[in-house]
Amino acid sequence: MSVSRRGFLAGSAAAVGAAASGRLAAAGAEAPPPAAPVPFDGPHQAGVLDAGQAQATYVALDAISPERGALSLGLEAVSSKARRLTAGASLIRADVDEPPSDSGILGPSYEPDGLTVTIGFGASLFDGRYGLKAPAGLQRMPSFPGDDLDPARCHGDVLLQICANNRDTVVHALRELMRPVRSAFALRWTLDGFQGASRSKGSRRNLFGFRDGTANPDVRDDALMRRLVWTPEGGTFQVVRAIRMHVEFWDRVGLREQENMIGRTRDTGAPLGGTQELQDPRLDLDPKGDRIPLDAHIRLANPRTPQTDDQRLLRRAFNYHRGFDEAGQLDQGLIFVAFNQDIERQFATIQKRLAGEPMADYVTPVGGGYFYAPPGSRGPNDWVGSGLFT
Ligand code: HEM
């Protein structure tokens, strides 16, 4: 223990030095809320690398258009509405005898408020109804051991991820996005999420009280994003898992045991034995798990070996609170969201390794799905998903 601990602390001093010199500065650093509009158009969709908004809603839709042409018009309308909403607007006063063109819940003019709308497609959209060719690697999310999936909260032909700095901006965007496309899409499930407020430096906390998002790959490293997040076409696979957290049960566990389950200190987010959130856990110096147990969540999720390096993924989680269940237990949890280039190589491999981890007794995945978020729209005459119809 003493040798590995000394070695670990010496290693961490080097890591802090590297961070100070700027090399590691972005890893795990908390993304600030976007102030300027996040453009809807671009080579990649918004809402993947640009995190930082405090509020989100995930909306899964079923396509109900009778044929392909109507589906493509519906998708085009979603993009064109999203483009306008994300830019902010001043409403034009129309004929007072007509229904207003906007619900008005943000007032007569509104700022972009960091709004991003990210559009993805589930495997069911490619079931032959519309004659669309499925993107290679897109499948229906399976049920993993320990899952208790509710079919009413899973899958969907289309997924909208709507994020903004304020809740009313998200609600407004959803309402306006749905207005023109009610004949093309039916709501299947929705899930609202929020981030902890920024009360101290470092990553926000999840509902177990631990910092979440610390060890994400650096989104400013283009080469790394091309290796871990983007497909060769510029899209990405989005995994959404609604994971119920049994918080009453968790709150009865000793702090040491909680920290051993995660592998990090609750207050600072530092790896066990360390002092700073962004320190390298130096698993290599602790092969027997004296400092960080071998079955700790961070250790199983990312063993940090050359063989597991290309399994890393970009996480973007939100907390959820949905009231309480029929047993009077709080219905709280994590909207686990991961962007990755290849679901089997990355998310599914990690998920299988996490099977049976001690934390599994305190969480139950109940919903979600796998989606392919295609490249961004190339401009006002293009729309997200147009490539599927060519
Ligand atoms: C409710 C369920 C979960 C909770 C409460 C949770 C919590 C955490 C916490 C506290 C950390 C450490 C801080 C950080 O680096 O963000 C972490 C890291 C991580 N988690 Fe989870 N997690 C959950 C589910 C998952 C799932 C389903 C996966 C993937 C299948 C996953 C993959 C990871 C990865 C890859 C890391 C980073 C490990 C590293 O590079 O050191 N987590 N998680």
Short mmCIF file of C-alpha atoms and ligand atoms in Angstrom, two decimals:
data_model
loop_
_atom_site.label_atom_id
_atom_site.label_comp_id
_atom_site.label_asym_id
_atom_site.label_seq_id
_atom_site.Cartn_x
_atom_site.Cartn_y
_atom_site.Cartn_z
CA MET A 1 0.00 0.00 0.00
CA SER A 2 2.68 2.50 1.03
CA VAL A 3 4.75 1.95 -2.11
CA SER A 4 1.82 2.29 -4.48
CA ARG A 5 0.50 5.29 -2.57
CA ARG A 6 3.88 7.09 -2.71
CA GLY A 7 4.22 6.26 -6.38
CA PHE A 8 0.69 7.47 -7.02
CA LEU A 9 1.24 10.81 -5.34
CA ALA A 10 4.52 11.34 -7.18
CA GLY A 11 2.74 10.53 -10.46
CA SER A 12 -0.04 12.94 -9.64
CA ALA A 13 2.38 15.80 -9.10
CA ALA A 14 3.49 15.29 -12.69
CA ALA A 15 -0.12 15.30 -13.83
CA VAL A 16 -0.82 18.56 -12.04
CA GLY A 17 2.29 20.06 -13.65
CA ALA A 18 1.04 19.01 -17.06
CA ALA A 19 -2.36 20.54 -16.35
CA ALA A 20 -0.76 23.80 -15.32
CA SER A 21 1.16 23.88 -18.58
CA GLY A 22 -2.13 23.60 -20.42
CA ARG A 23 -1.78 20.09 -21.80
CA LEU A 24 -4.51 18.52 -19.69
CA ALA A 25 -6.45 21.63 -18.88
CA ALA A 26 -9.68 20.63 -20.59
CA ALA A 27 -9.98 17.04 -19.40
CA GLY A 28 -12.98 16.89 -17.11
CA ALA A 29 -13.09 20.65 -16.66
CA GLU A 30 -16.64 21.81 -16.20
CA ALA A 31 -18.04 23.24 -19.43
CA PRO A 32 -19.43 26.74 -18.89
CA PRO A 33 -23.00 27.40 -20.07
CA PRO A 34 -22.92 28.60 -23.69
CA ALA A 35 -23.47 32.37 -23.89
CA ALA A 36 -23.50 32.87 -27.69
CA PRO A 37 -25.91 31.00 -29.98
CA VAL A 38 -24.75 27.48 -30.80
CA PRO A 39 -25.16 27.23 -34.61
CA PHE A 40 -27.55 24.53 -35.76
CA ASP A 41 -25.73 23.94 -39.06
CA GLY A 42 -22.20 22.58 -39.35
CA PRO A 43 -20.20 19.46 -40.22
CA HIS A 44 -21.34 17.84 -36.96
CA GLN A 45 -24.57 18.33 -35.05
CA ALA A 46 -24.61 20.68 -32.06
CA GLY A 47 -25.26 19.20 -28.62
CA VAL A 48 -22.57 16.54 -28.83
CA LEU A 49 -19.29 18.27 -27.97
CA ASP A 50 -20.83 21.51 -26.70
CA ALA A 51 -22.11 20.59 -23.26
CA GLY A 52 -22.68 22.97 -20.39
CA GLN A 53 -26.41 23.67 -20.48
CA ALA A 54 -28.19 23.06 -17.20
CA GLN A 55 -31.44 21.67 -18.61
CA ALA A 56 -32.39 18.94 -21.07
CA THR A 57 -35.32 16.98 -22.39
CA TYR A 58 -35.03 13.73 -24.32
CA VAL A 59 -37.96 13.10 -26.62
CA ALA A 60 -38.47 9.85 -28.51
CA LEU A 61 -40.89 9.92 -31.43
CA ASP A 62 -42.61 7.29 -33.53
CA ALA A 63 -42.81 8.05 -37.25
CA ILE A 64 -46.45 7.82 -38.37
CA SER A 65 -46.20 9.20 -41.90
CA PRO A 66 -47.82 6.87 -44.40
CA GLU A 67 -44.92 7.16 -46.80
CA ARG A 68 -41.34 8.21 -47.28
CA GLY A 69 -42.01 11.63 -48.84
CA ALA A 70 -44.12 12.73 -45.88
CA LEU A 71 -41.45 11.47 -43.47
CA SER A 72 -38.74 13.49 -45.20
CA LEU A 73 -40.95 16.61 -45.11
CA GLY A 74 -41.48 16.07 -41.39
CA LEU A 75 -37.75 15.75 -40.73
CA GLU A 76 -37.03 18.80 -42.85
CA ALA A 77 -39.57 20.76 -40.79
CA VAL A 78 -37.89 19.68 -37.52
CA SER A 79 -34.52 20.94 -38.76
CA SER A 80 -35.87 24.21 -40.06
CA LYS A 81 -37.73 24.92 -36.82
CA ALA A 82 -34.68 23.93 -34.74
CA ARG A 83 -32.48 26.26 -36.81
CA ARG A 84 -34.79 29.18 -36.09
CA LEU A 85 -35.26 28.42 -32.39
CA THR A 86 -31.53 28.07 -31.73
CA ALA A 87 -30.85 31.49 -33.29
CA GLY A 88 -33.37 33.36 -31.08
CA ALA A 89 -36.16 35.47 -32.57
CA SER A 90 -38.48 38.45 -32.41
CA LEU A 91 -42.03 37.38 -33.10
CA ILE A 92 -43.99 39.04 -35.87
CA ARG A 93 -47.45 40.14 -34.80
CA ALA A 94 -49.93 38.52 -37.13
CA ASP A 95 -53.67 38.88 -37.62
CA VAL A 96 -55.25 38.93 -34.14
CA ASP A 97 -58.00 36.60 -35.31
CA GLU A 98 -55.46 33.92 -36.18
CA PRO A 99 -53.65 31.66 -33.69
CA PRO A 100 -50.22 33.22 -33.03
CA SER A 101 -47.29 31.59 -34.81
CA ASP A 102 -45.51 31.04 -31.49
CA SER A 103 -46.86 29.96 -28.10
CA GLY A 104 -45.35 33.15 -26.67
CA ILE A 105 -44.16 31.50 -23.47
CA LEU A 106 -40.76 33.20 -23.79
CA GLY A 107 -42.32 36.58 -24.59
CA PRO A 108 -42.37 38.54 -27.86
CA SER A 109 -38.65 38.07 -28.42
CA TYR A 110 -36.22 35.56 -27.02
CA GLU A 111 -32.49 34.92 -26.83
CA PRO A 112 -30.91 31.62 -27.98
CA ASP A 113 -30.17 30.72 -24.31
CA GLY A 114 -27.65 28.06 -25.34
CA LEU A 115 -30.35 26.00 -27.04
CA THR A 116 -29.20 22.96 -29.00
CA VAL A 117 -31.42 20.41 -30.74
CA THR A 118 -29.73 17.12 -31.64
CA ILE A 119 -31.58 14.70 -33.88
CA GLY A 120 -31.02 10.95 -33.93
CA PHE A 121 -32.61 7.89 -35.51
CA GLY A 122 -33.41 4.52 -33.94
CA ALA A 123 -33.05 1.15 -35.67
CA SER A 124 -36.86 0.84 -35.98
CA LEU A 125 -36.94 3.67 -38.55
CA PHE A 126 -35.06 1.34 -40.89
CA ASP A 127 -37.43 -1.62 -40.58
CA GLY A 128 -38.46 -1.43 -44.23
CA ARG A 129 -41.54 0.82 -43.87
CA TYR A 130 -39.79 3.71 -45.60
CA GLY A 131 -37.23 1.81 -47.65
CA LEU A 132 -34.37 3.49 -45.78
CA LYS A 133 -30.98 1.80 -45.48
CA ALA A 134 -29.87 1.42 -41.86
CA PRO A 135 -26.57 3.04 -40.88
CA ALA A 136 -23.97 0.29 -40.36
CA GLY A 137 -23.70 -0.57 -36.66
CA LEU A 138 -27.14 0.70 -35.60
CA GLN A 139 -29.13 -1.90 -33.67
CA ARG A 140 -31.94 -1.94 -31.17
CA MET A 141 -30.69 -1.56 -27.60
CA PRO A 142 -30.66 -5.02 -25.95
CA SER A 143 -31.57 -5.71 -22.35
CA PHE A 144 -28.37 -6.12 -20.32
CA PRO A 145 -28.19 -8.19 -17.12
CA GLY A 146 -29.73 -6.13 -14.31
CA ASP A 147 -31.89 -4.07 -16.67
CA ASP A 148 -35.61 -3.79 -15.99
CA LEU A 149 -36.61 -2.05 -19.19
CA ASP A 150 -40.11 -0.64 -19.50
CA PRO A 151 -41.10 -0.94 -23.18
CA ALA A 152 -43.05 2.33 -22.89
CA ARG A 153 -39.81 4.16 -22.02
CA CYS A 154 -37.54 2.55 -24.62
CA HIS A 155 -36.46 2.98 -28.24
CA GLY A 156 -38.17 5.23 -30.80
CA ASP A 157 -37.78 6.03 -34.50
CA VAL A 158 -36.43 9.52 -33.82
CA LEU A 159 -34.77 11.01 -30.76
CA LEU A 160 -34.61 14.74 -30.04
CA GLN A 161 -32.12 15.89 -27.44
CA ILE A 162 -33.08 19.45 -26.47
CA CYS A 163 -30.66 21.29 -24.16
CA ALA A 164 -30.65 24.91 -22.94
CA ASN A 165 -29.56 27.03 -20.01
CA ASN A 166 -33.13 27.46 -18.71
CA ARG A 167 -36.06 25.08 -18.37
CA ASP A 168 -38.61 27.32 -20.11
CA THR A 169 -36.39 27.50 -23.20
CA VAL A 170 -36.41 23.69 -23.44
CA VAL A 171 -40.17 23.49 -22.94
CA HIS A 172 -40.78 26.20 -25.53
CA ALA A 173 -38.51 24.48 -28.04
CA LEU A 174 -40.28 21.15 -27.63
CA ARG A 175 -43.69 22.74 -28.05
CA GLU A 176 -42.67 24.67 -31.17
CA LEU A 177 -40.79 21.72 -32.69
CA MET A 178 -43.84 19.48 -32.41
CA ARG A 179 -46.37 21.97 -33.82
CA PRO A 180 -45.64 21.55 -37.52
CA VAL A 181 -45.01 17.79 -37.40
CA ARG A 182 -47.94 16.29 -35.51
CA SER A 183 -49.01 14.36 -38.60
CA ALA A 184 -45.52 12.92 -39.10
CA PHE A 185 -44.50 12.00 -35.54
CA ALA A 186 -46.21 10.82 -32.37
CA LEU A 187 -44.65 11.26 -28.94
CA ARG A 188 -43.38 7.95 -27.57
CA TRP A 189 -41.60 8.92 -24.33
CA THR A 190 -39.92 11.96 -22.85
CA LEU A 191 -37.50 12.41 -19.97
CA ASP A 192 -36.46 15.72 -18.39
CA GLY A 193 -32.98 16.18 -16.95
CA PHE A 194 -31.05 18.80 -15.04
CA GLN A 195 -27.49 19.52 -13.96
CA GLY A 196 -26.49 20.40 -10.43
CA ALA A 197 -25.91 24.15 -10.05
CA SER A 198 -22.29 25.24 -10.16
CA ARG A 199 -21.54 25.75 -6.47
CA SER A 200 -17.82 25.03 -6.53
CA LYS A 201 -15.09 24.46 -9.08
CA GLY A 202 -15.20 21.09 -10.78
CA SER A 203 -17.75 18.79 -12.38
CA ARG A 204 -21.43 18.87 -11.39
CA ARG A 205 -22.77 16.20 -9.04
CA ASN A 206 -25.12 13.32 -9.74
CA LEU A 207 -27.84 12.24 -7.31
CA PHE A 208 -25.45 9.95 -5.40
CA GLY A 209 -23.58 13.14 -4.50
CA PHE A 210 -20.52 12.29 -6.63
CA ARG A 211 -19.03 14.47 -9.34
CA ASP A 212 -19.94 13.18 -12.79
CA GLY A 213 -18.12 13.82 -16.06
CA THR A 214 -14.60 14.09 -14.62
CA ALA A 215 -12.79 11.64 -16.85
CA ASN A 216 -14.26 12.54 -20.22
CA PRO A 217 -12.00 12.65 -23.28
CA ASP A 218 -10.94 16.18 -24.25
CA VAL A 219 -13.52 17.50 -26.74
CA ARG A 220 -11.04 20.07 -28.06
CA ASP A 221 -8.80 17.32 -29.39
CA ASP A 222 -10.12 16.89 -32.96
CA ALA A 223 -8.03 13.80 -33.69
CA LEU A 224 -9.30 12.14 -30.51
CA MET A 225 -12.91 13.01 -31.36
CA ARG A 226 -12.45 11.48 -34.82
CA ARG A 227 -11.15 8.33 -33.14
CA LEU A 228 -13.74 8.02 -30.35
CA VAL A 229 -16.88 10.00 -31.23
CA TRP A 230 -17.39 10.67 -34.95
CA THR A 231 -18.09 8.07 -37.59
CA PRO A 232 -16.16 8.57 -40.86
CA GLU A 233 -19.21 10.46 -42.27
CA GLY A 234 -19.26 12.85 -39.30
CA GLY A 235 -22.18 11.34 -37.40
CA THR A 236 -22.11 9.65 -34.01
CA PHE A 237 -23.96 6.92 -32.14
CA GLN A 238 -25.89 8.15 -29.13
CA VAL A 239 -26.68 5.78 -26.26
CA VAL A 240 -29.37 6.93 -23.84
CA ARG A 241 -30.04 4.95 -20.67
CA ALA A 242 -32.58 6.05 -18.09
CA ILE A 243 -31.03 4.60 -14.92
CA ARG A 244 -33.11 4.68 -11.76
CA MET A 245 -30.95 5.27 -8.69
CA HIS A 246 -32.24 3.75 -5.46
CA VAL A 247 -31.35 6.79 -3.43
CA GLU A 248 -32.97 5.82 -0.10
CA PHE A 249 -30.95 2.59 -0.15
CA TRP A 250 -27.75 4.45 -1.15
CA ASP A 251 -28.19 7.00 1.63
CA ARG A 252 -27.92 4.18 4.18
CA VAL A 253 -24.45 3.12 2.98
CA GLY A 254 -21.27 4.24 4.78
CA LEU A 255 -19.20 6.89 3.00
CA ARG A 256 -16.14 4.66 2.73
CA GLU A 257 -18.18 1.96 1.01
CA GLN A 258 -19.78 4.49 -1.34
CA GLU A 259 -16.36 5.84 -2.29
CA ASN A 260 -14.98 2.34 -2.81
CA MET A 261 -17.88 1.54 -5.14
CA ILE A 262 -17.09 4.57 -7.30
CA GLY A 263 -13.30 4.68 -6.81
CA ARG A 264 -13.33 8.40 -6.07
CA THR A 265 -13.69 10.70 -3.07
CA ARG A 266 -17.16 12.16 -2.78
CA ASP A 267 -16.26 15.72 -1.81
CA THR A 268 -13.45 16.52 -4.23
CA GLY A 269 -14.03 13.90 -6.92
CA ALA A 270 -10.34 12.96 -6.67
CA PRO A 271 -9.40 9.32 -7.31
CA LEU A 272 -9.05 7.47 -3.99
CA GLY A 273 -5.73 8.32 -2.37
CA GLY A 274 -5.48 11.56 -4.34
CA THR A 275 -6.39 15.16 -3.63
CA GLN A 276 -7.54 16.67 -6.93
CA GLU A 277 -10.41 15.84 -9.24
CA LEU A 278 -8.38 15.83 -12.44
CA GLN A 279 -5.53 13.70 -11.12
CA ASP A 280 -4.73 10.53 -13.02
CA PRO A 281 -5.89 7.57 -10.84
CA ARG A 282 -2.67 5.72 -11.77
CA LEU A 283 -4.29 2.31 -11.78
CA ASP A 284 -0.99 0.92 -13.03
CA LEU A 285 0.60 1.69 -9.64
CA ASP A 286 -2.21 -0.10 -7.80
CA PRO A 287 -2.47 -3.51 -9.53
CA LYS A 288 -3.97 -5.28 -6.49
CA GLY A 289 -6.60 -2.63 -5.81
CA ASP A 290 -5.21 -1.54 -2.40
CA ARG A 291 -6.12 2.07 -3.10
CA ILE A 292 -8.89 1.79 -5.72
CA PRO A 293 -10.74 -1.56 -5.45
CA LEU A 294 -10.52 -3.73 -8.56
CA ASP A 295 -14.32 -3.68 -8.86
CA ALA A 296 -14.68 0.10 -8.40
CA HIS A 297 -16.87 1.71 -11.07
CA ILE A 298 -14.14 3.90 -12.59
CA ARG A 299 -11.74 0.99 -12.73
CA LEU A 300 -14.11 -1.36 -14.55
CA ALA A 301 -15.45 1.43 -16.77
CA ASN A 302 -11.98 2.47 -17.87
CA PRO A 303 -9.08 0.16 -16.96
CA ARG A 304 -6.78 2.69 -18.65
CA THR A 305 -4.69 0.12 -20.52
CA PRO A 306 -3.47 0.38 -24.13
CA GLN A 307 -5.94 -2.42 -25.03
CA THR A 308 -8.95 -0.51 -23.67
CA ASP A 309 -7.93 2.92 -24.94
CA ASP A 310 -10.23 2.90 -27.98
CA GLN A 311 -13.20 1.85 -25.83
CA ARG A 312 -13.40 5.29 -24.22
CA LEU A 313 -16.53 7.33 -24.92
CA LEU A 314 -17.93 10.81 -24.37
CA ARG A 315 -20.47 10.95 -21.53
CA ARG A 316 -23.00 13.71 -21.12
CA ALA A 317 -25.27 12.82 -18.22
CA PHE A 318 -28.21 14.66 -16.67
CA ASN A 319 -29.99 13.96 -13.38
CA TYR A 320 -33.70 13.25 -13.38
CA HIS A 321 -36.43 13.48 -10.77
CA ARG A 322 -39.87 12.05 -11.60
CA GLY A 323 -41.70 12.25 -8.29
CA PHE A 324 -42.13 8.94 -6.46
CA ASP A 325 -43.31 5.40 -7.11
CA GLU A 326 -46.25 3.44 -5.71
CA ALA A 327 -44.08 2.27 -2.80
CA GLY A 328 -43.41 5.89 -1.81
CA GLN A 329 -39.75 5.78 -2.96
CA LEU A 330 -38.27 8.74 -4.80
CA ASP A 331 -38.07 8.15 -8.53
CA GLN A 332 -34.69 9.70 -9.21
CA GLY A 333 -31.80 8.72 -11.41
CA LEU A 334 -29.38 9.48 -14.16
CA ILE A 335 -30.01 10.03 -17.83
CA PHE A 336 -26.78 8.37 -18.90
CA VAL A 337 -25.92 9.66 -22.37
CA ALA A 338 -22.87 8.55 -24.30
CA PHE A 339 -21.64 9.50 -27.75
CA ASN A 340 -19.41 6.97 -29.44
CA GLN A 341 -18.15 5.94 -32.83
CA ASP A 342 -19.02 2.26 -32.47
CA ILE A 343 -21.53 1.03 -29.87
CA GLU A 344 -20.20 -2.54 -29.72
CA ARG A 345 -16.55 -1.52 -29.39
CA GLN A 346 -17.26 1.19 -26.82
CA PHE A 347 -20.53 1.39 -24.84
CA ALA A 348 -21.54 -2.29 -24.99
CA THR A 349 -18.04 -3.48 -24.07
CA ILE A 350 -17.94 -1.19 -21.04
CA GLN A 351 -21.49 -2.09 -20.03
CA LYS A 352 -20.64 -5.80 -20.07
CA ARG A 353 -17.55 -5.18 -17.94
CA LEU A 354 -19.65 -3.26 -15.39
CA ALA A 355 -21.97 -6.28 -14.92
CA GLY A 356 -22.00 -7.24 -11.26
CA GLU A 357 -20.07 -4.17 -10.06
CA PRO A 358 -21.00 -3.34 -6.42
CA MET A 359 -22.80 -0.13 -7.54
CA ALA A 360 -25.17 -2.30 -9.63
CA ASP A 361 -27.14 -3.11 -6.44
CA TYR A 362 -28.13 0.56 -6.19
CA VAL A 363 -29.16 1.28 -9.79
CA THR A 364 -31.64 -0.18 -12.29
CA PRO A 365 -31.68 0.79 -15.97
CA VAL A 366 -35.35 1.26 -16.92
CA GLY A 367 -35.38 2.89 -20.35
CA GLY A 368 -33.52 4.48 -23.25
CA GLY A 369 -32.29 3.35 -26.61
CA TYR A 370 -29.58 3.40 -29.25
CA PHE A 371 -29.68 6.15 -31.87
CA TYR A 372 -27.59 7.32 -34.81
CA ALA A 373 -27.15 11.10 -34.93
CA PRO A 374 -26.12 11.86 -38.52
CA PRO A 375 -23.75 14.68 -39.53
CA GLY A 376 -24.98 18.25 -39.17
CA SER A 377 -27.07 20.07 -41.74
CA ARG A 378 -24.96 21.92 -44.32
CA GLY A 379 -27.05 25.10 -44.32
CA PRO A 380 -30.59 26.48 -44.57
CA ASN A 381 -31.33 24.38 -47.66
CA ASP A 382 -30.25 21.16 -46.00
CA TRP A 383 -31.60 19.24 -43.00
CA VAL A 384 -30.41 16.62 -40.54
CA GLY A 385 -30.99 13.18 -42.03
CA SER A 386 -31.16 14.30 -45.67
CA GLY A 387 -28.33 11.86 -46.41
CA LEU A 388 -30.59 8.91 -45.58
CA PHE A 389 -32.94 9.77 -48.44
CA THR A 390 -30.38 10.04 -51.24
C1 HEM B 1 -26.55 5.56 -12.49
C2 HEM B 1 -25.52 5.00 -13.05
C3 HEM B 1 -24.13 5.57 -12.98
C4 HEM B 1 -23.56 6.36 -12.04
C5 HEM B 1 -24.19 6.88 -10.76
C6 HEM B 1 -22.23 6.64 -12.48
C7 HEM B 1 -21.31 7.42 -11.77
C8 HEM B 1 -20.03 7.67 -12.18
C9 HEM B 1 -19.08 8.47 -11.44
C10 HEM B 1 -19.37 9.16 -10.11
C11 HEM B 1 -17.93 8.50 -12.13
C12 HEM B 1 -16.63 9.19 -11.74
C13 HEM B 1 -16.53 10.60 -12.26
C14 HEM B 1 -16.36 10.71 -13.75
O1 HEM B 1 -15.30 10.44 -14.31
O2 HEM B 1 -17.35 11.09 -14.38
C15 HEM B 1 -18.13 7.72 -13.34
C16 HEM B 1 -17.20 7.50 -14.32
C17 HEM B 1 -17.41 6.75 -15.45
N1 HEM B 1 -18.54 6.05 -15.78
FE1 HEM B 1 -20.24 5.98 -14.69
N2 HEM B 1 -21.99 6.00 -13.66
C18 HEM B 1 -23.13 5.34 -14.02
C19 HEM B 1 -23.33 4.58 -15.14
C20 HEM B 1 -22.38 4.33 -16.10
C21 HEM B 1 -22.60 3.52 -17.28
C22 HEM B 1 -23.90 2.79 -17.64
C23 HEM B 1 -21.43 3.54 -17.99
C24 HEM B 1 -21.09 2.88 -19.30
C25 HEM B 1 -21.54 1.72 -19.69
C26 HEM B 1 -20.49 4.37 -17.25
C27 HEM B 1 -19.22 4.67 -17.67
C28 HEM B 1 -18.35 5.47 -16.99
C29 HEM B 1 -17.03 5.80 -17.49
C30 HEM B 1 -16.43 5.38 -18.83
C31 HEM B 1 -16.43 6.61 -16.52
C32 HEM B 1 -15.03 7.22 -16.57
C33 HEM B 1 -14.03 6.29 -16.01
C34 HEM B 1 -12.63 6.87 -16.14
O3 HEM B 1 -12.22 7.15 -17.28
O4 HEM B 1 -11.97 7.04 -15.10
N3 HEM B 1 -21.11 4.83 -16.12
N4 HEM B 1 -19.42 7.22 -13.33
#
